[in-house]
């Protein structure tokens, strides 16, 4: 069923590319995918996937049923104004723009439009993304199911109320950067203790990858896995003690909170309303 | 030596007035009848002695008698100071009190050394001559190693049966946490015996001796951490409007319940914590505050500090340089007043030399 849908991406950046790539690993045929952008700069990698390219957003909308709005947030109103009169009830419009609320999207589009809001994250590029989406007022459960199945090869796909999208941004959107920071610090610790930098970075990356995979696949609580690594009086518990003394847990909670709060703030600004959540 | 008592009856109130049992721990109802069976394991023929009649002895005796594992009158305890409130408490439990350590030794099979660590050498010097093959010596003194005890007793007895245990105060309500290590000449059965006895007042398991310091830091001192936490939690409750008594009650019950859940569950405490924290709710906000205050690392530091201090004390004790000021003169005087105890035996000389090479064996 997926293969009969024609999918379009307005915007040819990283997010669009990652999602497109994921979809194409599934049942979607590349002949059914189009991407539009004002410049040719990023068209190359899309064309390599066999995807059609265009400079016309309107043509794309008229030729697709599923349309991803993958432009920078400040460009969303412009794009929606441009395509609005060509959007019909057969369309499903999915916005990937951070901080742009469903209310805003629905205001800029025809009344009965099926709108969904999606928050992916960077590892979508490797089909290891974490994607959370929310349905707009006219989007039915079936529309959510369709989006889920289109995105299933992009990584972990979940649905939730719109309120969770800001939290997801803080946790998983920004969370990727938090992990990079931690990786850098791990490597620096190793360098301090005498390991060459390149090797330290490479091992740090593999450590995080391996730990992440084990966490995901084992189904165990991270506290359980942590305990399993700690032999009595061993190296790990000493290191963990240092982390606890540095308040790593609280700091990490603060980071997720700060990123989430900022996402909410941006959402309020873009909506132009003063309502507090 | 080891007997299981069964009492069958309908009326719990009448049964519990039976002299042998303060509390009957095991109760089952006979199916489709109104009859209840109460059972308890009781030691017959075995006597227990305590050198020292302070907090530890009192707590253990209260626990043992409540469990019905040994009758009060089969217990003897010695103390030079008869004014201690714990002495009165022991007397009420039916324990035979004396001022003579030697009397305790002679009347016991299992002998608990329940005095402060720095007193142990004096006690061992005094009772050394009276130790027989049957005696199982259990030292509860923090930081005193099995080998130091065996060394001290060597001149009197080549193969004394020594065990070392670390317990904690909740034995008094039969929820103690006890570990024990087995000495060179103690047999597996001796360990099992001690384990049975201590299991009647809580959890008991054997460990390698080198872990006992860590146990001290965790469960030995643990109740103090809990009391501190409960005091503070109650303060929090009072600040938010609860009457003090209620706050203390609720705080204690919360910790008790949580501990029970954890002990009954296969799950990691981290998982149990998650189960309490609803998204965006009160608990997760509170936990964030705790993490920000470094709660976890504080607890790790506390256990570490207690363990390290225990090792320090052990190190000092091993130096065997106890100054005369370390033992209260009044205590020493009372010890010396006992029949059959000579200055030479207690190792009191100009400077204290605890290796007493020439003590004559006195029998009486």
XYZ file of C-alpha atoms in Angstrom:
641
model
C 0.000 0.000 0.000
C 2.889 2.304 0.783
C 4.214 2.090 -2.726
C 1.210 3.777 -4.257
C 1.648 6.965 -2.277
C 3.576 9.770 -3.794
C 5.750 11.528 -1.277
C 7.150 15.041 -1.576
C 9.694 16.940 0.498
C 9.611 20.712 0.524
C 13.165 21.515 1.565
C 16.208 19.436 0.669
C 18.220 19.546 3.862
C 19.533 16.898 6.222
C 16.205 16.009 7.773
C 14.509 15.525 4.424
C 17.389 13.430 3.219
C 17.424 11.238 6.271
C 13.707 10.602 6.160
C 13.736 10.003 2.429
C 16.524 7.526 2.728
C 14.687 5.693 5.471
C 11.485 5.525 3.489
C 13.261 4.245 0.436
C 14.673 1.339 2.448
C 11.078 0.342 2.946
C 8.329 -0.114 0.387
C 8.341 3.346 -1.143
C 9.585 3.473 -4.722
C 12.015 6.223 -5.574
C 9.906 7.074 -8.600
C 7.197 8.126 -6.190
C 9.383 10.582 -4.306
C 10.068 14.214 -5.188
C 12.032 16.912 -3.426
C 11.842 20.653 -3.984
C 14.227 23.415 -3.014
C 15.081 26.890 -4.320
C 18.688 25.957 -5.030
C 20.333 22.926 -6.591
C 22.882 22.643 -3.874
C 21.591 19.492 -2.207
C 19.884 17.896 -5.169
C 22.853 15.669 -5.935
C 22.451 13.258 -3.033
C 18.704 12.978 -3.622
C 19.237 12.259 -7.290
C 21.617 9.500 -6.334
C 18.741 7.867 -4.535
C 16.695 8.074 -7.721
C 14.464 10.787 -6.346
C 12.971 13.427 -8.670
C 13.861 17.042 -8.043
C 12.091 20.327 -8.752
C 12.223 24.010 -7.874
C 8.461 24.325 -7.692
C 6.731 23.726 -4.366
C 3.363 23.982 -6.058
C 4.189 21.302 -8.623
C 5.380 19.072 -5.828
C 2.168 19.465 -3.857
C 0.022 18.827 -6.886
C 2.015 15.691 -7.619
C 2.079 14.165 -4.145
C -0.290 12.875 -1.495
C 2.139 12.933 1.437
C 4.026 16.219 1.793
C 6.804 16.835 4.292
C 7.485 20.471 5.166
C 11.197 20.274 5.850
C 12.263 23.900 5.700
C 13.686 26.075 8.439
C 11.009 27.155 10.934
C 11.000 30.817 9.908
C 10.260 29.825 6.313
C 7.246 27.684 7.139
C 4.613 30.453 6.925
C 5.931 31.549 3.534
C 5.866 28.033 2.157
C 2.402 27.267 3.519
C 0.993 30.458 2.117
C 2.413 29.508 -1.236
C 0.970 26.018 -1.372
C -2.206 26.444 0.614
C -4.621 26.810 -2.258
C -3.311 23.591 -3.815
C -3.769 21.498 -0.690
C -6.784 19.207 -0.813
C -8.339 16.582 1.357
C -6.294 13.865 -0.270
C -3.169 15.446 1.110
C -1.348 14.646 4.338
C 0.907 17.523 5.434
C 3.672 16.676 7.858
C 5.763 19.438 9.355
C 9.235 18.684 10.598
C 9.921 22.255 11.690
C 10.996 22.678 15.286
C 8.842 24.979 17.365
C 6.021 25.351 14.827
C 2.827 24.240 16.502
C -0.006 22.291 14.978
C -2.270 25.266 15.605
C -0.006 27.473 13.518
C 0.141 24.899 10.747
C -3.614 24.440 10.674
C -4.208 28.183 10.590
C -2.105 28.514 7.480
C -3.730 25.617 5.645
C -7.296 24.873 4.475
C -9.679 23.944 7.261
C -10.047 20.216 6.694
C -6.379 19.496 5.987
C -4.820 16.441 7.595
C -1.845 17.850 9.456
C 0.770 16.032 11.514
C 3.788 17.364 13.332
C 6.963 15.265 13.409
C 10.128 15.666 15.416
C 12.959 13.515 14.101
C 16.576 13.653 15.149
C 19.967 13.615 13.480
C 20.624 9.860 13.450
C 17.722 9.540 11.003
C 20.556 9.937 8.529
C 21.637 6.462 9.448
C 18.193 5.085 9.972
C 18.780 5.112 13.710
C 16.578 8.067 14.483
C 14.112 8.662 17.268
C 10.963 10.160 15.801
C 7.927 11.386 17.656
C 4.833 12.623 15.857
C 1.557 14.191 16.830
C -1.704 14.265 14.926
C -3.498 17.482 14.133
C -7.209 17.978 14.689
C -8.226 16.453 11.361
C -5.712 13.637 11.307
C -7.295 10.280 12.055
C -5.605 7.289 13.662
C -5.241 5.754 10.203
C -3.220 8.750 9.090
C -0.930 8.235 12.069
C -0.593 4.573 11.205
C 0.288 5.452 7.627
C 2.980 7.865 8.726
C 4.341 5.258 11.170
C 4.640 2.695 8.443
C 6.300 5.155 6.055
C 8.845 6.064 8.695
C 9.458 2.640 10.183
C 12.882 2.265 8.613
C 14.067 5.625 9.885
C 14.460 4.372 13.433
C 12.164 4.357 16.428
C 8.787 5.915 15.588
C 6.256 6.783 18.272
C 3.085 8.842 18.473
C 2.221 11.180 21.287
C 0.331 14.313 22.277
C 1.852 17.536 21.030
C 3.026 18.419 24.526
C 5.545 15.624 24.339
C 7.211 16.975 21.234
C 9.063 19.674 23.128
C 10.245 17.086 25.653
C 11.344 14.861 22.789
C 13.308 17.778 21.382
C 15.097 18.246 24.667
C 15.709 14.552 25.190
C 16.455 13.223 21.779
C 16.856 16.134 19.426
C 19.348 17.894 21.663
C 20.175 14.686 23.447
C 22.346 13.643 20.543
C 24.577 16.634 21.233
C 24.719 15.761 24.927
C 26.037 12.345 23.990
C 28.657 13.923 21.732
C 29.785 16.070 24.617
C 30.051 13.020 26.838
C 32.000 11.162 24.153
C 34.444 14.008 23.870
C 34.923 14.095 27.619
C 35.450 10.341 27.815
C 38.127 10.600 25.165
C 39.806 13.496 26.926
C 39.919 11.535 30.127
C 41.654 8.743 28.275
C 44.103 11.159 26.701
C 44.912 12.530 30.117
C 45.671 9.009 31.259
C 48.050 8.464 28.345
C 46.113 7.190 25.330
C 46.563 8.846 21.926
C 43.655 11.076 20.969
C 42.543 9.401 17.753
C 42.398 6.012 19.382
C 40.629 7.437 22.418
C 37.933 9.027 20.268
C 37.415 5.918 18.237
C 37.094 3.774 21.340
C 34.794 6.287 23.005
C 32.478 6.173 20.011
C 32.405 2.388 19.961
C 31.836 2.272 23.714
C 28.783 4.484 23.416
C 27.499 2.563 20.426
C 27.927 -0.766 22.155
C 26.403 0.425 25.394
C 23.475 1.926 23.514
C 22.837 -1.247 21.584
C 23.002 -3.353 24.709
C 20.604 -1.001 26.450
C 18.172 -1.150 23.576
C 18.353 -4.859 22.905
C 18.494 -6.240 26.413
C 15.270 -4.674 27.572
C 16.852 -4.221 30.990
C 16.646 -1.097 33.063
C 19.808 0.999 32.694
C 20.321 0.829 36.453
C 20.330 -2.935 36.176
C 22.909 -2.879 33.385
C 25.004 -0.414 35.349
C 24.987 -2.704 38.391
C 25.993 -5.630 36.236
C 29.142 -3.838 35.105
C 30.206 -2.887 38.634
C 32.308 -5.559 40.305
C 32.740 -4.975 44.041
C 35.598 -2.591 44.727
C 36.418 -2.522 41.033
C 37.297 0.225 38.609
C 33.778 1.010 37.465
C 32.314 1.753 40.851
C 35.184 4.107 41.575
C 34.549 5.924 38.327
C 30.806 6.059 38.965
C 31.408 7.517 42.380
C 33.343 10.322 40.756
C 30.426 10.950 38.392
C 27.958 11.019 41.262
C 30.130 13.420 43.190
C 30.152 15.651 40.154
C 26.392 15.583 40.102
C 26.195 14.216 36.570
C 22.637 13.000 37.017
C 21.245 16.312 38.146
C 23.200 18.150 35.465
C 21.807 15.889 32.779
C 18.280 16.390 34.063
C 18.943 20.129 33.988
C 20.093 19.890 30.386
C 16.986 18.077 29.200
C 14.857 20.536 31.151
C 16.625 23.567 29.689
C 16.342 22.294 26.131
C 12.689 21.420 26.614
C 11.889 24.797 28.108
C 13.589 26.517 25.189
C 11.596 24.418 22.723
C 8.414 25.472 24.479
C 9.469 29.087 24.415
C 10.189 28.956 20.718
C 6.863 27.315 20.146
C 5.098 30.099 21.980
C 6.979 32.745 20.010
C 6.146 31.211 16.687
C 2.533 30.764 17.624
C 2.501 34.409 18.631
C 0.344 33.571 21.637
C 1.188 34.267 25.231
C -0.253 31.100 26.682
C 1.958 29.309 29.169
C 2.152 25.555 29.337
C 19.875 -29.397 71.715
C 17.473 -28.020 69.156
C 13.779 -28.568 69.585
C 10.712 -27.401 67.779
C 7.800 -26.589 70.033
C 4.265 -26.818 68.748
C 1.236 -25.481 70.517
C -2.228 -25.993 69.142
C -5.156 -23.975 70.244
C -7.951 -21.650 69.354
C -7.230 -18.619 71.372
C -4.139 -16.641 70.488
C -4.318 -14.470 73.587
C -4.171 -17.423 75.960
C -1.404 -19.135 74.090
C 0.872 -16.136 74.035
C 0.733 -15.985 77.799
C 2.667 -19.208 77.853
C 5.915 -18.534 79.648
C 8.218 -19.961 77.114
C 7.376 -17.600 74.338
C 7.155 -13.853 74.305
C 6.183 -13.985 70.676
C 5.332 -17.058 68.711
C 6.821 -16.477 65.338
C 5.302 -19.107 63.147
C 1.567 -19.430 62.920
C -0.542 -21.580 60.655
C -4.229 -22.300 60.600
C -5.422 -25.868 60.266
C -7.649 -25.987 57.235
C -11.375 -25.777 57.844
C -10.903 -25.592 61.589
C -10.610 -22.791 64.031
C -7.363 -24.164 65.330
C -4.022 -22.382 65.034
C -0.618 -23.995 65.321
C 2.183 -21.913 66.773
C 5.688 -23.138 66.465
C 9.087 -21.967 67.410
C 12.486 -23.487 67.418
C 13.841 -23.550 70.914
C 17.276 -24.376 72.046
C 17.404 -26.633 74.995
C 20.581 -27.353 76.834
C 22.523 -24.587 75.179
C 23.516 -21.586 77.202
C 24.515 -18.216 75.902
C 26.698 -15.724 77.689
C 27.457 -12.068 77.150
C 30.591 -10.380 78.359
C 29.287 -6.854 78.539
C 25.725 -5.827 79.248
C 25.376 -2.701 77.156
C 23.358 -1.749 74.078
C 24.486 -4.662 71.961
C 23.869 -7.363 74.571
C 20.525 -5.874 75.430
C 19.421 -5.652 71.815
C 20.452 -9.220 71.044
C 18.807 -10.654 74.132
C 15.597 -8.795 73.435
C 15.624 -10.186 69.944
C 16.437 -13.753 70.950
C 13.775 -13.903 73.639
C 11.164 -12.323 71.401
C 11.946 -14.940 68.785
C 11.566 -17.624 71.399
C 14.838 -19.185 70.318
C 16.270 -19.241 73.818
C 14.795 -18.580 77.218
C 16.053 -15.598 79.191
C 17.115 -17.711 82.115
C 19.550 -19.631 79.945
C 21.457 -16.426 79.330
C 24.128 -14.967 81.580
C 25.605 -11.509 81.228
C 28.377 -9.719 83.035
C 28.974 -6.081 83.680
C 31.093 -4.252 86.228
C 28.562 -1.427 86.278
C 25.177 -2.499 87.617
C 23.651 0.932 87.189
C 23.374 0.748 83.441
C 19.799 0.947 82.187
C 20.555 -1.950 79.880
C 21.439 -4.065 82.902
C 18.005 -3.453 84.339
C 16.497 -4.285 80.989
C 18.358 -7.561 80.832
C 17.283 -8.461 84.315
C 13.679 -7.947 83.297
C 14.133 -10.436 80.491
C 15.175 -13.065 82.980
C 18.884 -12.912 82.238
C 21.256 -13.894 85.044
C 23.483 -10.960 85.842
C 26.883 -11.104 87.391
C 29.921 -8.955 87.845
C 32.207 -11.843 87.070
C 33.313 -12.503 83.518
C 34.605 -15.867 84.618
C 31.155 -16.856 85.826
C 29.707 -16.022 82.408
C 32.312 -18.166 80.715
C 31.721 -21.101 82.998
C 27.968 -20.966 82.498
C 27.963 -20.571 78.711
C 28.482 -22.573 75.582
C 28.174 -19.688 73.152
C 30.025 -16.678 74.455
C 29.402 -13.233 72.980
C 32.064 -10.605 73.534
C 29.912 -7.526 73.649
C 32.317 -4.956 75.041
C 34.001 -2.004 73.400
C 36.895 -2.961 71.117
C 39.628 -1.582 73.318
C 38.382 -3.656 76.276
C 38.619 -6.914 74.361
C 42.299 -7.585 75.125
C 41.725 -7.188 78.854
C 38.753 -9.505 78.763
C 40.603 -12.137 76.776
C 43.492 -12.055 79.187
C 41.126 -12.562 82.069
C 38.954 -15.336 80.693
C 41.611 -17.118 78.663
C 42.301 -19.743 81.327
C 38.609 -20.619 81.598
C 37.929 -21.317 77.942
C 37.048 -24.972 77.310
C 36.686 -27.046 74.165
C 32.936 -26.541 74.123
C 33.117 -22.758 73.972
C 32.232 -20.860 70.844
C 33.548 -17.331 71.214
C 31.732 -14.748 69.139
C 33.263 -11.320 69.042
C 31.006 -8.454 68.074
C 33.672 -5.803 68.492
C 34.174 -3.560 65.487
C 37.651 -3.713 64.068
C 38.906 -6.574 66.211
C 40.238 -9.307 63.987
C 39.809 -13.017 64.499
C 43.544 -13.505 64.343
C 44.155 -10.988 67.131
C 41.720 -12.877 69.343
C 43.197 -16.255 68.480
C 46.656 -14.883 69.140
C 45.622 -13.558 72.532
C 44.063 -16.836 73.569
C 46.842 -18.989 72.212
C 48.760 -19.240 75.440
C 45.713 -20.711 77.177
C 44.125 -22.653 74.406
C 45.771 -23.641 71.122
C 42.633 -24.095 69.088
C 39.934 -21.764 70.381
C 36.737 -21.660 68.376
C 36.395 -18.017 67.452
C 33.889 -16.286 65.214
C 33.545 -12.653 64.424
C 30.239 -11.055 63.713
C 28.990 -7.647 62.761
C 25.371 -7.006 63.490
C 23.256 -3.918 63.953
C 20.780 -2.451 66.394
C 17.538 -3.504 64.646
C 18.135 -6.990 66.014
C 16.068 -5.608 68.830
C 13.002 -5.724 66.608
C 14.241 -8.877 64.897
C 15.125 -7.068 61.714
C 18.862 -7.073 62.168
C 21.490 -7.429 59.466
C 24.280 -9.702 60.601
C 27.356 -11.094 58.937
C 29.871 -13.452 60.471
C 33.292 -14.793 59.653
C 34.564 -18.139 60.827
C 37.817 -18.442 62.712
C 40.634 -20.886 62.081
C 39.438 -23.540 64.492
C 35.716 -23.115 64.287
C 33.835 -25.750 62.353
C 31.103 -25.434 59.767
C 28.584 -26.526 62.422
C 29.639 -23.639 64.636
C 28.898 -21.261 61.800
C 25.535 -22.875 61.235
C 24.763 -22.609 64.925
C 25.566 -18.932 65.027
C 23.648 -18.403 61.819
C 20.569 -20.049 63.262
C 20.801 -17.959 66.373
C 21.287 -14.687 64.512
C 18.689 -15.561 61.883
C 16.105 -15.472 64.612
C 16.707 -11.743 64.888
C 16.991 -10.860 61.238
C 19.075 -11.587 58.192
C 22.337 -13.442 58.740
C 24.945 -14.688 56.330
C 28.588 -15.703 56.328
C 31.243 -13.525 54.703
C 34.980 -13.406 54.291
C 36.470 -11.505 57.196
C 37.956 -8.812 54.986
C 34.473 -7.659 54.024
C 33.385 -6.944 57.570
C 34.630 -3.365 57.488
C 32.495 -2.686 54.453
C 29.519 -4.298 56.176
C 30.100 -2.035 59.153
C 30.001 0.968 56.870
C 26.808 -0.142 55.217
C 24.528 -2.000 57.581
C 26.366 -1.467 60.850
C 26.083 2.283 60.582
C 23.094 2.060 58.268
C 20.388 2.526 60.892
C 21.992 5.850 61.851
C 21.782 7.039 58.250
C 18.147 6.019 58.222
C 17.374 7.784 61.496
C 18.999 10.939 60.181
C 17.033 10.686 56.969
C 13.800 10.096 58.852
C 14.394 13.044 61.117
C 14.910 15.255 58.102
C 11.950 13.830 56.218
C 9.794 14.514 59.240
C 11.100 18.083 59.266
C 10.035 18.369 55.656
C 6.595 17.123 56.551
C 6.326 19.527 59.442
C 7.426 22.401 57.252
C 4.631 21.580 54.868
C 2.093 21.471 57.670
C 2.040 17.989 59.195
C 2.050 17.460 62.964
C 5.412 16.062 64.082
C 4.231 12.689 65.368
C 2.320 11.995 62.205
C 5.249 13.115 60.082
C 7.625 10.760 61.877
C 5.169 7.911 61.625
C 4.531 8.373 57.934
C 8.196 8.844 57.122
C 9.184 5.679 58.951
C 6.398 3.713 57.364
C 7.387 4.949 53.907
C 10.972 3.767 54.362
C 9.863 0.508 55.931
C 7.467 -0.155 53.091
C 10.000 0.717 50.436
C 12.607 -1.543 52.004
C 10.119 -4.372 52.157
C 9.147 -3.894 48.525
C 12.765 -4.024 47.489
C 13.532 -7.114 49.547
C 10.479 -8.887 48.174
C 11.118 -7.904 44.600
C 13.510 -9.170 41.972
C 13.679 -5.720 40.486
C 16.481 -3.219 40.639
C 15.812 -0.297 42.985
C 16.199 1.996 39.971
C 13.246 0.280 38.357
C 11.170 0.523 41.519
C 12.009 4.224 41.703
C 10.789 4.692 38.125
C 7.536 2.998 38.994
C 6.845 5.717 41.569
C 7.677 8.636 39.297
C 4.754 9.615 37.108
C 5.738 11.914 34.229
C 6.003 15.535 35.255
C 4.738 14.603 38.685
C 5.676 15.512 42.216
C 8.108 12.695 42.823
C 10.354 13.304 39.828
C 10.586 16.954 40.799
C 11.646 15.938 44.275
C 14.175 13.449 42.931
C 15.733 16.127 40.783
C 16.212 18.223 43.896
C 17.867 15.289 45.593
C 20.175 14.625 42.659
C 21.116 18.300 42.569
C 22.110 18.048 46.196
C 24.351 15.122 45.472
C 22.240 12.748 47.528
C 23.653 9.606 45.988
C 27.276 10.583 46.334
C 26.657 11.643 49.933
C 25.479 8.161 50.772
C 28.389 6.563 48.945
C 30.755 8.860 50.852
C 29.127 7.970 54.160
C 29.517 4.250 53.697
C 33.084 4.786 52.584
C 33.902 6.990 55.592
C 32.488 4.498 58.061
C 34.349 1.637 56.441
C 37.644 3.531 56.370
C 37.286 4.578 59.985
C 36.632 0.979 60.973
C 39.850 -0.022 59.265
C 41.693 2.791 61.052
C 40.409 1.622 64.409
C 41.434 -1.904 63.577
C 44.870 -0.710 62.629
C 45.212 1.146 65.914
C 44.050 -1.872 67.847
C 46.514 -4.088 66.065
C 49.294 -1.854 67.266
C 48.528 -3.248 70.708
C 49.514 0.050 72.237
C 46.509 0.668 74.373
C 47.213 3.378 76.856
C 46.064 2.896 80.418
C 43.718 5.813 79.891
C 41.798 3.721 77.375
C 40.126 1.708 80.078
C 38.087 3.393 82.714
C 39.712 3.128 86.079
C 36.411 2.454 87.772
C 35.704 -0.370 85.363
C 39.116 -1.847 85.916
C 38.786 -1.629 89.671
C 35.499 -3.479 89.595
C 36.995 -6.152 87.376
C 39.857 -6.568 89.782
C 37.420 -7.002 92.673
C 36.107 -10.219 91.221
C 37.114 -13.441 92.953
C 39.951 -15.137 91.239
C 41.040 -12.231 89.118
C 44.548 -11.052 89.668
C 46.278 -7.997 88.350
C 48.708 -10.236 86.563
C 45.903 -11.975 84.724
C 44.343 -8.768 83.498
C 47.704 -7.666 82.207
C 47.838 -4.514 84.245
C 51.385 -3.506 84.794
C 53.338 -0.268 84.794
C 52.984 0.106 81.079
C 50.288 -1.977 79.558
C 51.694 -4.997 77.805
C 48.829 -7.007 76.556
C 50.837 -10.048 75.801
C 50.788 -11.544 79.218
C 53.481 -14.152 79.329
C 53.398 -15.312 82.880
C 49.852 -15.525 84.069
C 49.247 -18.424 86.387
C 46.177 -20.465 85.543
C 43.754 -20.095 88.364
C 40.939 -22.539 88.734
C 38.128 -22.204 91.191
